[in-house]
Amino acid sequence: MSVSVAENLDGAEPMLFQPFTVRGLTLKNRLVVPPMVHYRAAPGNTCGAFHNVHLGRYALGGFGLVFVEATAVEQVGLINEHDLGIWNDAQVQSFKPLIAFVKGEGAAIGIQLAHGGRKSSSQRAMDGMGPLTAQEIKAGAKLWQPVGPTSEPVAPGWLTPHQLTTDECRAMVRTWAHAARNAVKAGFDVIEIHTAHGYLLASFLSPVSNTRNDEYGGDRQGRMRLPLEIVEAVRREMPDTMPLFVRVSAVDGAQNGWNLDDTIAFAFELKARGVDVIDCSSGGISGSATAAQVPRGLGFQVPYAERVRNEVGIASMAVGIILEAQQAESILKNKQADLIAVGRQSQFNPNIAQHWAHDLGLNRRFEDWPAEYGWWLEKRIRTIEGFATPTGVVRRDVQGVNAKE
C-alpha cells in the first residue's frame, strides 16, 4: 500500500503544489507542518485553545498536511508535564474540534505518537530543555522517574531512568497500540511514530544508549525489535486507507552511534511492515538538543531523505532549514524527497505555503487563499499596483515613489 516514489508527477505546475496521494489520502500539496513541541496543553494534557489556534492557522495558511506535535502514549512518556497526551478518552475528545477545523479548511491532519523515554520529566525547551532544576521542582514542577532501555541517564545531571524489563517492553507495544486506536477514534488522517531525537524508541535503536543483552538489545536486529513491534501493532490498529509515517534520526551524530547505513536497514524493515513515509531528521541521542551534534546548513538533512527514498524505494519527507520556495521545489524535482516539512520557518510565517505559491507563479490573484482573506488581498492589488508586487514587495525601481519598508 505504500506510495510509489515515481507517482504523483505532473509537469503542468510546480511539484510543490501538485497533489500527493498515499494510501487513501490525497494531500493538496507537498508542504507539511512537522511536529514541534510547545508545552501548552490544556489541563489533563488535552488539546485546547492554544493548539486550536496555533495549528489551525497553518490550515488557513495553505499547508497540505499539519501535524500535531509529539503526543504521549502514556503519562510517564510525557516529555514535560505540559505536553499533549492521547492515552484517555478526554484527550481523544479534546482533539476533535481542531481536527474538524483543519479538515474543513482543506488540509489533512496527522498526529505524532511519542514517548519521552529517558528525556521524560525534563524542562520545556524555552527553559533550557535539560533536566529540571532544584528551583523548578521547589516551585512545583512535576517530577517522575523516566524509563529507558537501561538505567543510564541521557547525560550527567539527568534523571536516572528505570530500565524496562523484557515483559515491560512487551507491554509497551500494547501501550502504543492503545494510543493508535485513540488516534483513529479521534479522526486523524495520518499517524507518525516518533523514533528520533533520543526519545524512547530512538534510545532502543542506538548502540550508544541500548546496551541490553536480552531480545530487545544486542545487535542491530535486537535493537530494532521494540520499534518494529510497535510499528506492527500501530499498523494493525489503523485502517488500510490511513497512511503511517515514521520519524527517524537518520544519524545520531555521535561516535559509534546509529548511522545512515543503519537507517537504510531500518527503513527496509519499516517498508515491509506497512510504513508509507520516512520523515528524516537527525541527532538527539545524548543531551537535550535534537540535532546539535549534526552540522547545520541549508537543507542539511535532505541527503538523508534522498538516500532513504532512492535506496529503499519508499516515500521520504525532507526537513531542516528549507527556507525558500525554489529550494523546496528543487528538492522535489531532483527526486531527493516527496514531501517538504517546514518547521521553524512556518512559525516565522504561518502563511508561507501561500507565499511560496506566489513565488512559483501561482495564486496571482489570491484565488487559492481562504475566501475571507483572498477577497481583500485581491482588491489590495489595485491599490498597490505600479509600486509593489501582489505580496507586498516594494518595487524600488519605480521613479517618483517614496516607498518605505
Tab-separated table of C-alpha atoms in Angstrom:
chain	number	residue	atom	x	y	z
A	1	MET	CA	0.000	0.000	0.000
A	2	SER	CA	2.976	2.370	0.195
A	3	VAL	CA	3.023	5.166	-2.357
A	4	SER	CA	5.367	4.697	-5.288
A	5	VAL	CA	8.050	7.358	-5.362
A	6	ALA	CA	7.505	7.644	-9.119
A	7	GLU	CA	3.812	8.516	-8.774
A	8	ASN	CA	2.052	11.859	-8.435
A	9	LEU	CA	4.146	13.614	-11.092
A	10	ASP	CA	2.537	16.195	-13.362
A	11	GLY	CA	4.707	18.767	-15.084
A	12	ALA	CA	1.911	21.291	-15.587
A	13	GLU	CA	2.658	23.195	-12.384
A	14	PRO	CA	5.350	23.329	-9.685
A	15	MET	CA	5.742	19.969	-7.988
A	16	LEU	CA	5.473	21.649	-4.590
A	17	PHE	CA	1.816	22.353	-5.294
A	18	GLN	CA	0.881	19.130	-7.019
A	19	PRO	CA	-1.335	16.696	-5.099
A	20	PHE	CA	0.307	13.746	-3.393
A	21	THR	CA	-1.612	10.515	-2.822
A	22	VAL	CA	-0.603	7.953	-0.227
A	23	ARG	CA	-2.939	5.046	0.531
A	24	GLY	CA	-6.445	6.529	0.677
A	25	LEU	CA	-5.335	10.094	1.400
A	26	THR	CA	-4.629	12.785	-1.181
A	27	LEU	CA	-2.794	15.865	0.064
A	28	LYS	CA	-3.492	19.038	-1.906
A	29	ASN	CA	0.234	19.876	-1.993
A	30	ARG	CA	3.620	18.618	-0.760
A	31	LEU	CA	4.024	21.082	2.126
A	32	VAL	CA	3.870	19.721	5.667
A	33	VAL	CA	3.977	21.324	9.108
A	34	PRO	CA	6.081	18.843	11.114
A	35	PRO	CA	5.555	18.107	14.808
A	36	MET	CA	7.005	20.887	17.015
A	37	VAL	CA	6.565	20.746	20.798
A	38	HIS	CA	5.188	23.856	22.513
A	39	TYR	CA	4.306	22.769	26.083
A	40	ARG	CA	0.885	24.473	26.083
A	41	ALA	CA	-1.527	21.607	26.653
A	42	ALA	CA	-4.801	22.327	28.419
A	43	PRO	CA	-5.499	20.662	31.810
A	44	GLY	CA	-5.272	16.891	31.708
A	45	ASN	CA	-2.781	17.062	28.819
A	46	THR	CA	-5.653	17.835	26.461
A	47	CYS	CA	-5.828	19.879	23.277
A	48	GLY	CA	-7.218	23.349	23.986
A	49	ALA	CA	-7.378	26.899	22.700
A	50	PHE	CA	-3.648	27.329	22.112
A	51	HIS	CA	-3.292	24.309	19.838
A	52	ASN	CA	-6.561	25.042	18.051
A	53	VAL	CA	-5.282	28.491	17.103
A	54	HIS	CA	-1.622	27.542	16.635
A	55	LEU	CA	-2.278	24.591	14.329
A	56	GLY	CA	-5.452	25.937	12.763
A	57	ARG	CA	-3.606	28.899	11.298
A	58	TYR	CA	-1.421	26.545	9.236
A	59	ALA	CA	-4.539	25.099	7.631
A	60	LEU	CA	-5.584	28.662	6.767
A	61	GLY	CA	-2.025	29.253	5.528
A	62	GLY	CA	-2.273	26.653	2.789
A	63	PHE	CA	-0.336	23.611	4.018
A	64	GLY	CA	-1.315	20.197	2.689
A	65	LEU	CA	-0.681	18.334	5.968
A	66	VAL	CA	-0.446	19.656	9.520
A	67	PHE	CA	0.985	17.506	12.318
A	68	VAL	CA	0.063	17.754	15.970
A	69	GLU	CA	3.268	17.748	17.990
A	70	ALA	CA	4.735	14.812	19.923
A	71	THR	CA	1.798	13.394	21.873
A	72	ALA	CA	2.483	10.995	24.726
A	73	VAL	CA	1.160	7.449	24.570
A	74	GLU	CA	1.161	7.220	28.382
A	75	GLN	CA	1.589	9.606	31.282
A	76	VAL	CA	5.139	8.527	32.144
A	77	GLY	CA	6.017	9.193	28.496
A	78	LEU	CA	5.330	12.912	28.682
A	79	ILE	CA	8.480	14.865	27.900
A	80	ASN	CA	7.177	17.558	30.196
A	81	GLU	CA	4.034	17.861	32.290
A	82	HIS	CA	2.673	20.458	29.826
A	83	ASP	CA	2.703	18.119	26.800
A	84	LEU	CA	-0.277	16.658	24.978
A	85	GLY	CA	-1.387	13.087	25.645
A	86	ILE	CA	-3.669	10.577	23.958
A	87	TRP	CA	-3.994	7.752	26.471
A	88	ASN	CA	-7.556	8.519	27.661
A	89	ASP	CA	-10.933	9.418	26.194
A	90	ALA	CA	-10.972	13.010	27.461
A	91	GLN	CA	-7.815	13.612	25.459
A	92	VAL	CA	-9.325	11.932	22.398
A	93	GLN	CA	-12.396	14.149	22.543
A	94	SER	CA	-10.295	17.284	23.009
A	95	PHE	CA	-8.699	16.891	19.559
A	96	LYS	CA	-11.975	16.730	17.655
A	97	PRO	CA	-12.624	20.495	17.247
A	98	LEU	CA	-9.106	21.009	15.907
A	99	ILE	CA	-9.418	18.065	13.530
A	100	ALA	CA	-12.765	19.314	12.221
A	101	PHE	CA	-11.392	22.803	11.601
A	102	VAL	CA	-8.231	21.689	9.804
A	103	LYS	CA	-10.137	19.292	7.558
A	104	GLY	CA	-12.758	21.946	6.911
A	105	GLU	CA	-10.046	24.211	5.503
A	106	GLY	CA	-8.945	21.546	3.019
A	107	ALA	CA	-5.835	20.342	4.850
A	108	ALA	CA	-5.087	16.910	6.284
A	109	ILE	CA	-4.107	16.473	9.913
A	110	GLY	CA	-1.727	13.985	11.499
A	111	ILE	CA	-0.569	13.169	14.997
A	112	GLN	CA	2.891	12.141	16.128
A	113	LEU	CA	2.714	9.413	18.769
A	114	ALA	CA	5.660	9.679	21.107
A	115	HIS	CA	7.234	8.560	24.363
A	116	GLY	CA	9.852	10.714	26.050
A	117	GLY	CA	11.785	7.751	27.448
A	118	ARG	CA	14.946	8.906	29.225
A	119	LYS	CA	14.103	12.550	28.417
A	120	SER	CA	10.766	12.490	30.244
A	121	SER	CA	10.215	14.792	33.217
A	122	SER	CA	12.527	17.451	31.817
A	123	GLN	CA	12.394	21.182	31.182
A	124	ARG	CA	10.416	22.931	28.488
A	125	ALA	CA	12.578	23.899	25.520
A	126	MET	CA	12.301	27.603	26.301
A	127	ASP	CA	13.573	26.925	29.827
A	128	GLY	CA	16.667	25.070	28.657
A	129	MET	CA	15.427	21.648	27.524
A	130	GLY	CA	17.586	19.989	30.165
A	131	PRO	CA	16.858	18.260	33.465
A	132	LEU	CA	14.553	20.065	35.871
A	133	THR	CA	16.434	22.244	38.346
A	134	ALA	CA	16.005	22.169	42.112
A	135	GLN	CA	14.456	25.638	41.905
A	136	GLU	CA	11.896	24.474	39.324
A	137	ILE	CA	10.976	21.445	41.399
A	138	LYS	CA	10.604	23.616	44.515
A	139	ALA	CA	8.326	25.910	42.507
A	140	GLY	CA	6.020	22.968	41.726
A	141	ALA	CA	7.342	21.363	38.535
A	142	LYS	CA	6.238	17.738	38.399
A	143	LEU	CA	8.977	15.165	38.734
A	144	TRP	CA	8.743	11.455	37.948
A	145	GLN	CA	11.122	8.633	37.066
A	146	PRO	CA	11.595	8.188	33.316
A	147	VAL	CA	12.119	4.830	31.640
A	148	GLY	CA	14.661	3.614	29.112
A	149	PRO	CA	16.472	0.626	27.656
A	150	THR	CA	18.956	0.786	30.549
A	151	SER	CA	19.372	2.748	33.765
A	152	GLU	CA	21.941	5.019	32.113
A	153	PRO	CA	20.786	8.687	32.073
A	154	VAL	CA	20.801	10.830	28.931
A	155	ALA	CA	23.793	12.793	30.223
A	156	PRO	CA	25.345	13.735	33.589
A	157	GLY	CA	22.825	15.530	35.780
A	158	TRP	CA	19.768	13.982	34.137
A	159	LEU	CA	17.348	11.690	35.975
A	160	THR	CA	18.253	8.035	36.273
A	161	PRO	CA	15.714	6.048	34.261
A	162	HIS	CA	14.073	2.804	35.238
A	163	GLN	CA	15.345	0.050	32.938
A	164	LEU	CA	12.367	-1.551	31.239
A	165	THR	CA	12.200	-5.287	31.814
A	166	THR	CA	11.596	-7.662	28.926
A	167	ASP	CA	7.950	-8.001	29.966
A	168	GLU	CA	7.619	-4.221	30.273
A	169	CYS	CA	8.918	-3.866	26.716
A	170	ARG	CA	6.207	-6.232	25.541
A	171	ALA	CA	3.636	-4.230	27.490
A	172	MET	CA	4.934	-1.050	25.843
A	173	VAL	CA	3.817	-2.444	22.478
A	174	ARG	CA	0.252	-2.666	23.816
A	175	THR	CA	0.503	0.894	25.146
A	176	TRP	CA	1.325	2.232	21.681
A	177	ALA	CA	-1.441	0.142	20.102
A	178	HIS	CA	-3.944	1.670	22.526
A	179	ALA	CA	-2.751	5.177	21.630
A	180	ALA	CA	-3.091	4.356	17.933
A	181	ARG	CA	-6.688	3.219	18.474
A	182	ASN	CA	-7.351	6.517	20.184
A	183	ALA	CA	-5.799	8.475	17.302
A	184	VAL	CA	-8.038	6.669	14.827
A	185	LYS	CA	-11.050	7.261	17.070
A	186	ALA	CA	-10.260	10.978	17.261
A	187	GLY	CA	-10.358	11.225	13.452
A	188	PHE	CA	-6.759	11.923	12.463
A	189	ASP	CA	-5.800	11.370	8.813
A	190	VAL	CA	-2.211	10.251	9.476
A	191	ILE	CA	-0.228	8.735	12.336
A	192	GLU	CA	3.507	9.273	12.719
A	193	ILE	CA	5.610	7.183	15.118
A	194	HIS	CA	8.458	9.100	16.743
A	195	THR	CA	11.669	7.056	16.666
A	196	ALA	CA	14.042	10.049	16.658
A	197	HIS	CA	15.849	12.608	18.830
A	198	GLY	CA	16.865	10.380	21.717
A	199	TYR	CA	13.352	9.681	22.964
A	200	LEU	CA	12.264	6.181	23.942
A	201	LEU	CA	12.333	4.362	20.609
A	202	ALA	CA	15.458	6.173	19.412
A	203	SER	CA	17.192	5.126	22.628
A	204	PHE	CA	16.398	1.497	21.837
A	205	LEU	CA	17.752	1.820	18.297
A	206	SER	CA	21.070	3.439	19.142
A	207	PRO	CA	24.067	1.422	20.352
A	208	VAL	CA	25.051	4.490	22.381
A	209	SER	CA	22.044	4.074	24.686
A	210	ASN	CA	20.968	0.446	24.246
A	211	THR	CA	23.457	-1.941	25.833
A	212	ARG	CA	20.867	-4.552	26.839
A	213	ASN	CA	21.592	-8.257	26.492
A	214	ASP	CA	18.022	-9.563	26.108
A	215	GLU	CA	15.938	-9.858	22.929
A	216	TYR	CA	15.493	-6.055	22.855
A	217	GLY	CA	19.204	-5.300	22.744
A	218	GLY	CA	22.462	-6.592	21.368
A	219	ASP	CA	22.942	-6.367	17.616
A	220	ARG	CA	21.038	-4.040	15.299
A	221	GLN	CA	18.244	-6.541	14.788
A	222	GLY	CA	17.706	-6.794	18.529
A	223	ARG	CA	17.824	-3.012	18.996
A	224	MET	CA	15.248	-2.574	16.236
A	225	ARG	CA	12.914	-5.159	17.760
A	226	LEU	CA	10.829	-2.892	20.041
A	227	PRO	CA	10.327	-0.097	17.464
A	228	LEU	CA	9.377	-2.654	14.807
A	229	GLU	CA	6.963	-4.473	17.107
A	230	ILE	CA	5.357	-1.126	17.887
A	231	VAL	CA	5.105	-0.285	14.178
A	232	GLU	CA	3.374	-3.613	13.546
A	233	ALA	CA	0.964	-3.043	16.443
A	234	VAL	CA	0.135	0.524	15.375
A	235	ARG	CA	-0.370	-0.524	11.749
A	236	ARG	CA	-2.855	-3.217	12.863
A	237	GLU	CA	-4.958	-0.587	14.621
A	238	MET	CA	-5.153	1.650	11.533
A	239	PRO	CA	-7.490	1.372	8.554
A	240	ASP	CA	-5.755	0.162	5.396
A	241	THR	CA	-6.515	3.548	3.824
A	242	MET	CA	-4.708	5.504	6.576
A	243	PRO	CA	-1.032	6.425	5.992
A	244	LEU	CA	1.658	5.670	8.547
A	245	PHE	CA	4.778	7.849	8.826
A	246	VAL	CA	7.871	7.187	10.941
A	247	ARG	CA	10.255	9.945	12.027
A	248	VAL	CA	13.867	8.830	12.299
A	249	SER	CA	17.122	10.325	13.416
A	250	ALA	CA	18.954	9.262	10.271
A	251	VAL	CA	22.238	9.681	12.176
A	252	ASP	CA	22.968	10.112	15.864
A	253	GLY	CA	25.889	12.381	15.121
A	254	ALA	CA	27.726	10.609	17.942
A	255	GLN	CA	30.819	8.443	17.815
A	256	ASN	CA	29.910	4.780	17.237
A	257	GLY	CA	26.247	5.756	17.176
A	258	TRP	CA	23.352	4.997	14.845
A	259	ASN	CA	24.342	5.869	11.280
A	260	LEU	CA	22.813	6.244	7.838
A	261	ASP	CA	23.502	2.625	6.896
A	262	ASP	CA	21.521	1.621	9.995
A	263	THR	CA	18.687	3.904	8.895
A	264	ILE	CA	18.590	2.296	5.452
A	265	ALA	CA	18.328	-1.155	7.033
A	266	PHE	CA	15.623	0.119	9.401
A	267	ALA	CA	13.715	1.731	6.520
A	268	PHE	CA	13.594	-1.564	4.612
A	269	GLU	CA	12.074	-3.195	7.704
A	270	LEU	CA	9.600	-0.339	8.121
A	271	LYS	CA	8.521	-0.562	4.490
A	272	ALA	CA	7.913	-4.303	4.874
A	273	ARG	CA	5.608	-3.566	7.817
A	274	GLY	CA	3.371	-1.092	6.010
A	275	VAL	CA	5.047	2.243	6.716
A	276	ASP	CA	4.386	4.727	3.906
A	277	VAL	CA	6.682	7.707	4.528
A	278	ILE	CA	10.015	8.110	6.333
A	279	ASP	CA	10.426	11.540	7.949
A	280	CYS	CA	14.182	12.143	8.018
A	281	SER	CA	15.609	14.149	10.911
A	282	SER	CA	18.803	13.604	12.933
A	283	GLY	CA	20.610	13.822	16.260
A	284	GLY	CA	19.472	13.998	19.862
A	285	ILE	CA	20.779	10.776	21.327
A	286	SER	CA	22.702	12.491	24.155
A	287	GLY	CA	21.935	15.781	25.845
A	288	SER	CA	18.901	17.948	25.282
A	289	ALA	CA	19.083	19.131	21.681
A	290	THR	CA	17.593	17.350	18.700
A	291	ALA	CA	20.307	17.882	16.099
A	292	ALA	CA	23.017	19.888	17.829
A	293	GLN	CA	25.657	17.233	17.178
A	294	VAL	CA	24.990	17.318	13.423
A	295	PRO	CA	26.486	20.247	11.428
A	296	ARG	CA	23.733	22.512	10.129
A	297	GLY	CA	23.294	24.405	6.911
A	298	LEU	CA	20.722	24.912	4.164
A	299	GLY	CA	18.837	21.657	3.688
A	300	PHE	CA	21.343	19.807	5.857
A	301	GLN	CA	19.115	16.744	6.295
A	302	VAL	CA	17.967	16.478	2.671
A	303	PRO	CA	20.701	13.927	1.780
A	304	TYR	CA	19.208	11.566	4.383
A	305	ALA	CA	15.764	11.779	2.779
A	306	GLU	CA	17.316	11.333	-0.657
A	307	ARG	CA	19.194	8.171	0.213
A	308	VAL	CA	16.233	6.597	2.037
A	309	ARG	CA	13.898	7.419	-0.856
A	310	ASN	CA	16.110	6.138	-3.623
A	311	GLU	CA	17.726	3.118	-1.972
A	312	VAL	CA	14.679	1.781	-0.165
A	313	GLY	CA	12.015	2.818	-2.675
A	314	ILE	CA	9.798	4.431	-0.070
A	315	ALA	CA	8.458	7.977	0.033
A	316	SER	CA	10.502	10.336	2.208
A	317	MET	CA	9.983	13.716	3.816
A	318	ALA	CA	12.796	16.281	3.928
A	319	VAL	CA	13.133	18.737	6.798
A	320	GLY	CA	15.801	21.110	8.096
A	321	ILE	CA	16.483	24.734	7.118
A	322	ILE	CA	14.408	24.749	3.959
A	323	LEU	CA	13.795	28.472	3.611
A	324	GLU	CA	12.640	29.279	0.078
A	325	ALA	CA	10.151	28.020	-2.493
A	326	GLN	CA	12.809	27.440	-5.139
A	327	GLN	CA	14.896	25.404	-2.695
A	328	ALA	CA	11.902	23.225	-1.814
A	329	GLU	CA	10.921	22.830	-5.464
A	330	SER	CA	14.430	21.732	-6.467
A	331	ILE	CA	14.454	19.055	-3.739
A	332	LEU	CA	11.327	17.542	-5.255
A	333	LYS	CA	12.461	17.890	-8.869
A	334	ASN	CA	15.806	16.308	-8.065
A	335	LYS	CA	13.956	13.331	-6.559
A	336	GLN	CA	15.531	13.859	-3.162
A	337	ALA	CA	12.207	13.690	-1.288
A	338	ASP	CA	8.456	13.509	-1.852
A	339	LEU	CA	7.266	15.872	0.881
A	340	ILE	CA	8.746	19.058	2.317
A	341	ALA	CA	8.400	19.754	6.034
A	342	VAL	CA	8.682	23.406	7.047
A	343	GLY	CA	9.023	23.849	10.813
A	344	ARG	CA	10.538	26.994	12.281
A	345	GLN	CA	10.139	28.872	9.023
A	346	SER	CA	6.397	28.203	9.215
A	347	GLN	CA	6.356	29.691	12.700
A	348	PHE	CA	8.117	32.769	11.324
A	349	ASN	CA	5.456	32.996	8.613
A	350	PRO	CA	2.330	30.819	9.044
A	351	ASN	CA	1.245	31.816	5.503
A	352	ILE	CA	4.489	30.639	3.944
A	353	ALA	CA	2.754	27.983	1.839
A	354	GLN	CA	0.625	30.681	0.209
A	355	HIS	CA	3.645	32.958	-0.227
A	356	TRP	CA	5.641	30.162	-1.842
A	357	ALA	CA	2.795	29.605	-4.281
A	358	HIS	CA	3.141	33.247	-5.340
A	359	ASP	CA	6.912	32.827	-5.621
A	360	LEU	CA	6.390	29.916	-8.027
A	361	GLY	CA	3.887	31.767	-10.201
A	362	LEU	CA	0.612	30.566	-8.678
A	363	ASN	CA	-2.210	32.412	-6.925
A	364	ARG	CA	-1.515	35.649	-8.768
A	365	ARG	CA	-4.883	36.956	-7.644
A	366	PHE	CA	-5.055	35.085	-4.318
A	367	GLU	CA	-7.546	32.593	-5.727
A	368	ASP	CA	-6.347	29.706	-3.550
A	369	TRP	CA	-6.272	31.658	-0.296
A	370	PRO	CA	-9.232	31.251	2.051
A	371	ALA	CA	-12.013	33.347	0.551
A	372	GLU	CA	-12.191	35.551	3.643
A	373	TYR	CA	-8.577	36.595	3.020
A	374	GLY	CA	-8.328	36.326	-0.738
A	375	TRP	CA	-11.203	38.730	-1.388
A	376	TRP	CA	-9.468	41.533	0.496
A	377	LEU	CA	-5.990	40.791	-0.835
A	378	GLU	CA	-7.143	40.647	-4.457
A	379	LYS	CA	-8.679	44.120	-4.074
A	380	ARG	CA	-5.437	45.301	-2.490
A	381	ILE	CA	-3.644	44.614	-5.768
A	382	ARG	CA	-5.456	47.599	-7.301
A	383	THR	CA	-4.157	49.868	-4.555
A	384	ILE	CA	-0.506	48.847	-4.760
A	385	GLU	CA	-0.282	48.132	-8.476
A	386	GLY	CA	2.583	50.072	-10.019
A	387	PHE	CA	4.800	50.242	-6.958
A	388	ALA	CA	4.603	46.799	-5.282
A	389	THR	CA	4.072	43.140	-6.119
A	390	PRO	CA	0.855	41.365	-5.083
A	391	THR	CA	2.601	40.016	-1.989
A	392	GLY	CA	3.742	43.471	-0.937
A	393	VAL	CA	7.364	43.531	-2.094
A	394	VAL	CA	8.151	47.171	-2.882
A	395	ARG	CA	9.446	47.892	-6.383
A	396	ARG	CA	12.258	50.326	-5.764
A	397	ASP	CA	12.939	50.902	-9.438
A	398	VAL	CA	9.739	52.934	-9.782
A	399	GLN	CA	10.652	56.605	-10.124
A	400	GLY	CA	8.805	59.195	-8.130
A	401	VAL	CA	7.610	56.773	-5.470
A	402	ASN	CA	8.777	57.386	-1.935
A	403	ALA	CA	8.287	53.775	-0.847
A	404	LYS	CA	9.229	52.588	2.603
A	405	GLU	CA	9.589	49.107	4.047
